[in-house]
Amino acid sequence: MRSDFGRSDFGPSDPELHPLIAQRWSPRALVPTATVPDEALRSMLEAARWAPSWGNTQPARYLVGRRGDATFGAIFETLSRGNKSWAGAAAVLLLACAVTVNEKGDLPLPEYGVGLATENLVLQAVAKGFVAHQMGGFDRDAARSAFALPDDVRPLVVVAIGVLGSPDLLPEERRERETRPRQRLPLAELAFTDTWGKPARF
């Protein structure tokens, strides 16, 4: 379900980037009446399921809430005040957690595994015409309590999924941030060769 508020004017310009990567961003303006069909949501979670992980340990788990149900409400209540100001318009809220132990003992790099799975999920959301915004601003202790999380499960991030709406849907103080150009560090500050800090050349 695509909206009329696509932002092709402010994304990456490198023509080598896959369109799904170029189109992915983290908006806050969401259509408050939009829904995500079961088929689309299932496909996002399938994308997460097929992400790589250390030794195929698959540490990622998701609590799934749809707007109006109890799980959505419980996830929403854990959010920071700033995130509450817009995330209620999401069609879906997910609480992404890491399982840190299995029958063999502690899992290596479980947070990395959840990150890989969640990026898969987000890119699948873009492929289906939706947007997703990942949030670290939530009360982890409240999440543990609300969902009776076991001690070996670590809540990491909340993901809001929905349909992109007009920036006018946001409180005035958030509209400018919604429309400003995205920026990233230059590649020379990310990729090195020979020694730390020496830019790799391409």
Tab-separated table of C-alpha atoms in Angstrom:
chain	number	residue	atom	x	y	z
A	1	MET	CA	0.000	0.000	0.000
A	2	ARG	CA	1.866	3.058	-1.229
A	3	SER	CA	0.981	6.596	-0.246
A	4	ASP	CA	1.224	9.870	-2.133
A	5	PHE	CA	3.981	11.141	0.144
A	6	GLY	CA	7.064	9.346	-1.215
A	7	ARG	CA	10.332	11.142	-0.606
A	8	SER	CA	12.424	10.548	-3.714
A	9	ASP	CA	13.791	14.103	-3.387
A	10	PHE	CA	16.027	13.566	-0.395
A	11	GLY	CA	17.436	10.059	-0.466
A	12	PRO	CA	20.780	8.594	-1.536
A	13	SER	CA	21.858	9.543	-5.046
A	14	ASP	CA	24.250	6.658	-5.744
A	15	PRO	CA	22.727	4.816	-8.721
A	16	GLU	CA	24.411	1.584	-7.614
A	17	LEU	CA	22.213	1.315	-4.517
A	18	HIS	CA	19.318	-1.100	-4.744
A	19	PRO	CA	16.031	0.847	-4.775
A	20	LEU	CA	14.859	-0.857	-1.563
A	21	ILE	CA	17.908	0.496	0.259
A	22	ALA	CA	17.647	3.921	-1.323
A	23	GLN	CA	13.930	4.196	-0.448
A	24	ARG	CA	14.264	3.010	3.147
A	25	TRP	CA	14.013	5.743	5.742
A	26	SER	CA	12.479	6.255	9.157
A	27	PRO	CA	9.461	8.570	8.899
A	28	ARG	CA	7.204	9.512	11.779
A	29	ALA	CA	4.236	10.808	9.771
A	30	LEU	CA	1.964	7.792	9.392
A	31	VAL	CA	-1.613	7.511	8.153
A	32	PRO	CA	-3.590	6.805	11.345
A	33	THR	CA	-6.323	4.803	9.597
A	34	ALA	CA	-4.066	2.615	7.429
A	35	THR	CA	-3.677	-1.104	8.054
A	36	VAL	CA	-1.103	-3.745	7.163
A	37	PRO	CA	-2.732	-6.887	5.716
A	38	ASP	CA	-1.875	-10.207	7.335
A	39	GLU	CA	-0.126	-11.392	4.176
A	40	ALA	CA	2.185	-8.381	4.132
A	41	LEU	CA	2.995	-8.617	7.838
A	42	ARG	CA	3.647	-12.331	7.537
A	43	SER	CA	6.044	-11.688	4.655
A	44	MET	CA	7.984	-9.179	6.777
A	45	LEU	CA	8.353	-11.685	9.590
A	46	GLU	CA	9.349	-14.375	7.074
A	47	ALA	CA	12.066	-12.023	5.814
A	48	ALA	CA	13.300	-11.700	9.397
A	49	ARG	CA	13.174	-15.496	9.816
A	50	TRP	CA	15.487	-16.015	6.836
A	51	ALA	CA	18.142	-13.561	8.000
A	52	PRO	CA	21.654	-14.861	8.691
A	53	SER	CA	22.726	-15.507	12.272
A	54	TRP	CA	25.722	-17.028	14.025
A	55	GLY	CA	25.562	-20.773	13.416
A	56	ASN	CA	21.900	-20.384	12.426
A	57	THR	CA	21.025	-19.760	16.089
A	58	GLN	CA	18.216	-17.355	15.059
A	59	PRO	CA	18.045	-15.184	18.187
A	60	ALA	CA	15.384	-12.771	16.910
A	61	ARG	CA	11.885	-12.857	18.388
A	62	TYR	CA	9.025	-10.393	17.857
A	63	LEU	CA	5.968	-9.470	19.865
A	64	VAL	CA	3.385	-8.335	17.311
A	65	GLY	CA	0.748	-5.708	18.026
A	66	ARG	CA	-1.846	-4.302	15.648
A	67	ARG	CA	-3.383	-0.900	16.296
A	68	GLY	CA	-6.304	-1.371	18.669
A	69	ASP	CA	-5.247	-4.658	20.238
A	70	ALA	CA	-3.804	-5.275	23.686
A	71	THR	CA	-0.276	-6.054	22.488
A	72	PHE	CA	-0.076	-2.805	20.520
A	73	GLY	CA	-1.293	-0.897	23.578
A	74	ALA	CA	1.215	-2.568	25.881
A	75	ILE	CA	4.130	-1.864	23.521
A	76	PHE	CA	2.946	1.720	23.048
A	77	GLU	CA	2.882	2.307	26.802
A	78	THR	CA	6.590	1.429	27.045
A	79	LEU	CA	7.583	4.142	24.547
A	80	SER	CA	9.287	7.390	25.483
A	81	ARG	CA	7.136	10.503	25.502
A	82	GLY	CA	8.611	11.698	22.213
A	83	ASN	CA	7.867	8.439	20.456
A	84	LYS	CA	4.351	8.336	21.890
A	85	SER	CA	3.654	11.648	20.136
A	86	TRP	CA	3.565	9.919	16.741
A	87	ALA	CA	3.798	6.113	17.035
A	88	GLY	CA	0.130	5.639	17.922
A	89	ALA	CA	-0.655	6.164	14.229
A	90	ALA	CA	1.324	3.073	13.239
A	91	ALA	CA	-0.653	0.127	11.938
A	92	VAL	CA	1.701	-2.299	13.686
A	93	LEU	CA	4.120	-2.100	16.592
A	94	LEU	CA	6.708	-4.839	17.003
A	95	LEU	CA	8.897	-5.412	20.029
A	96	ALA	CA	12.108	-7.032	18.779
A	97	CYS	CA	13.888	-9.184	21.356
A	98	ALA	CA	17.030	-11.289	21.463
A	99	VAL	CA	17.069	-14.804	22.844
A	100	THR	CA	20.499	-14.998	24.479
A	101	VAL	CA	20.672	-18.672	25.525
A	102	ASN	CA	19.756	-22.009	23.941
A	103	GLU	CA	20.245	-25.632	24.953
A	104	LYS	CA	23.977	-25.343	24.207
A	105	GLY	CA	24.520	-22.246	26.346
A	106	ASP	CA	25.017	-18.544	25.671
A	107	LEU	CA	24.425	-17.496	22.071
A	108	PRO	CA	27.216	-15.561	20.343
A	109	LEU	CA	26.307	-12.077	19.103
A	110	PRO	CA	22.529	-12.278	19.635
A	111	GLU	CA	22.024	-8.531	19.221
A	112	TYR	CA	23.803	-8.646	15.877
A	113	GLY	CA	21.435	-11.411	14.805
A	114	VAL	CA	18.384	-9.359	15.771
A	115	GLY	CA	19.801	-6.395	13.860
A	116	LEU	CA	20.215	-8.471	10.723
A	117	ALA	CA	16.738	-9.947	11.045
A	118	THR	CA	15.119	-6.585	11.664
A	119	GLU	CA	16.802	-4.941	8.695
A	120	ASN	CA	15.473	-7.793	6.550
A	121	LEU	CA	12.032	-7.134	7.994
A	122	VAL	CA	12.244	-3.400	7.317
A	123	LEU	CA	13.400	-3.847	3.724
A	124	GLN	CA	10.549	-6.295	3.118
A	125	ALA	CA	8.180	-3.643	4.479
A	126	VAL	CA	9.547	-1.193	1.900
A	127	ALA	CA	9.141	-3.829	-0.827
A	128	LYS	CA	5.477	-4.148	0.162
A	129	GLY	CA	4.916	-0.383	-0.008
A	130	PHE	CA	5.057	0.352	3.727
A	131	VAL	CA	7.442	2.280	5.931
A	132	ALA	CA	9.071	1.271	9.195
A	133	HIS	CA	10.678	3.263	11.983
A	134	GLN	CA	12.929	1.555	14.528
A	135	MET	CA	13.026	3.008	18.043
A	136	GLY	CA	15.393	2.564	20.932
A	137	GLY	CA	13.416	5.018	23.052
A	138	PHE	CA	11.344	2.718	25.238
A	139	ASP	CA	11.345	1.381	28.795
A	140	ARG	CA	12.931	-2.052	28.690
A	141	ASP	CA	11.976	-2.914	32.247
A	142	ALA	CA	8.366	-2.035	31.483
A	143	ALA	CA	8.514	-4.238	28.395
A	144	ARG	CA	9.899	-7.125	30.427
A	145	SER	CA	7.079	-6.776	32.915
A	146	ALA	CA	4.300	-6.249	30.367
A	147	PHE	CA	5.169	-9.393	28.428
A	148	ALA	CA	6.662	-11.558	31.181
A	149	LEU	CA	9.906	-11.871	29.263
A	150	PRO	CA	12.226	-14.616	30.520
A	151	ASP	CA	15.550	-13.572	32.011
A	152	ASP	CA	17.421	-14.799	28.941
A	153	VAL	CA	15.370	-12.638	26.539
A	154	ARG	CA	16.579	-9.099	25.936
A	155	PRO	CA	14.180	-6.431	24.542
A	156	LEU	CA	16.131	-4.380	22.024
A	157	VAL	CA	13.997	-2.188	19.784
A	158	VAL	CA	10.423	-1.279	18.879
A	159	VAL	CA	9.486	-1.093	15.193
A	160	ALA	CA	6.537	0.983	13.987
A	161	ILE	CA	5.136	-0.084	10.610
A	162	GLY	CA	2.551	1.794	8.600
A	163	VAL	CA	1.739	3.872	5.553
A	164	LEU	CA	3.597	7.117	4.955
A	165	GLY	CA	1.465	10.192	5.495
A	166	SER	CA	1.796	13.944	5.167
A	167	PRO	CA	4.188	15.725	7.553
A	168	ASP	CA	1.140	17.811	8.502
A	169	LEU	CA	0.024	14.822	10.581
A	170	LEU	CA	2.878	15.479	13.003
A	171	PRO	CA	3.122	17.993	15.830
A	172	GLU	CA	4.546	21.226	14.462
A	173	GLU	CA	7.899	20.824	16.196
A	174	ARG	CA	8.515	17.524	14.378
A	175	ARG	CA	7.594	18.548	10.850
A	176	GLU	CA	10.923	20.157	9.946
A	177	ARG	CA	12.838	17.051	10.985
A	178	GLU	CA	10.543	14.915	8.845
A	179	THR	CA	11.368	16.815	5.656
A	180	ARG	CA	15.051	17.674	6.056
A	181	PRO	CA	17.525	15.906	3.742
A	182	ARG	CA	19.022	12.697	5.093
A	183	GLN	CA	22.757	12.666	5.689
A	184	ARG	CA	25.403	10.036	6.271
A	185	LEU	CA	29.132	10.119	6.891
A	186	PRO	CA	31.182	10.044	3.684
A	187	LEU	CA	32.462	6.634	2.631
A	188	ALA	CA	36.037	7.764	3.288
A	189	GLU	CA	35.187	7.891	6.996
A	190	LEU	CA	33.739	4.378	7.012
A	191	ALA	CA	35.977	2.207	4.852
A	192	PHE	CA	39.720	2.018	5.544
A	193	THR	CA	42.726	0.155	4.137
A	194	ASP	CA	46.295	-0.533	5.315
A	195	THR	CA	45.735	1.205	8.645
A	196	TRP	CA	42.927	2.665	10.688
A	197	GLY	CA	41.745	5.971	9.263
A	198	LYS	CA	43.326	5.633	5.810
A	199	PRO	CA	40.428	5.759	3.368
A	200	ALA	CA	39.985	2.862	0.990
A	201	ARG	CA	39.847	4.019	-2.631
A	202	PHE	CA	37.270	2.793	-5.131
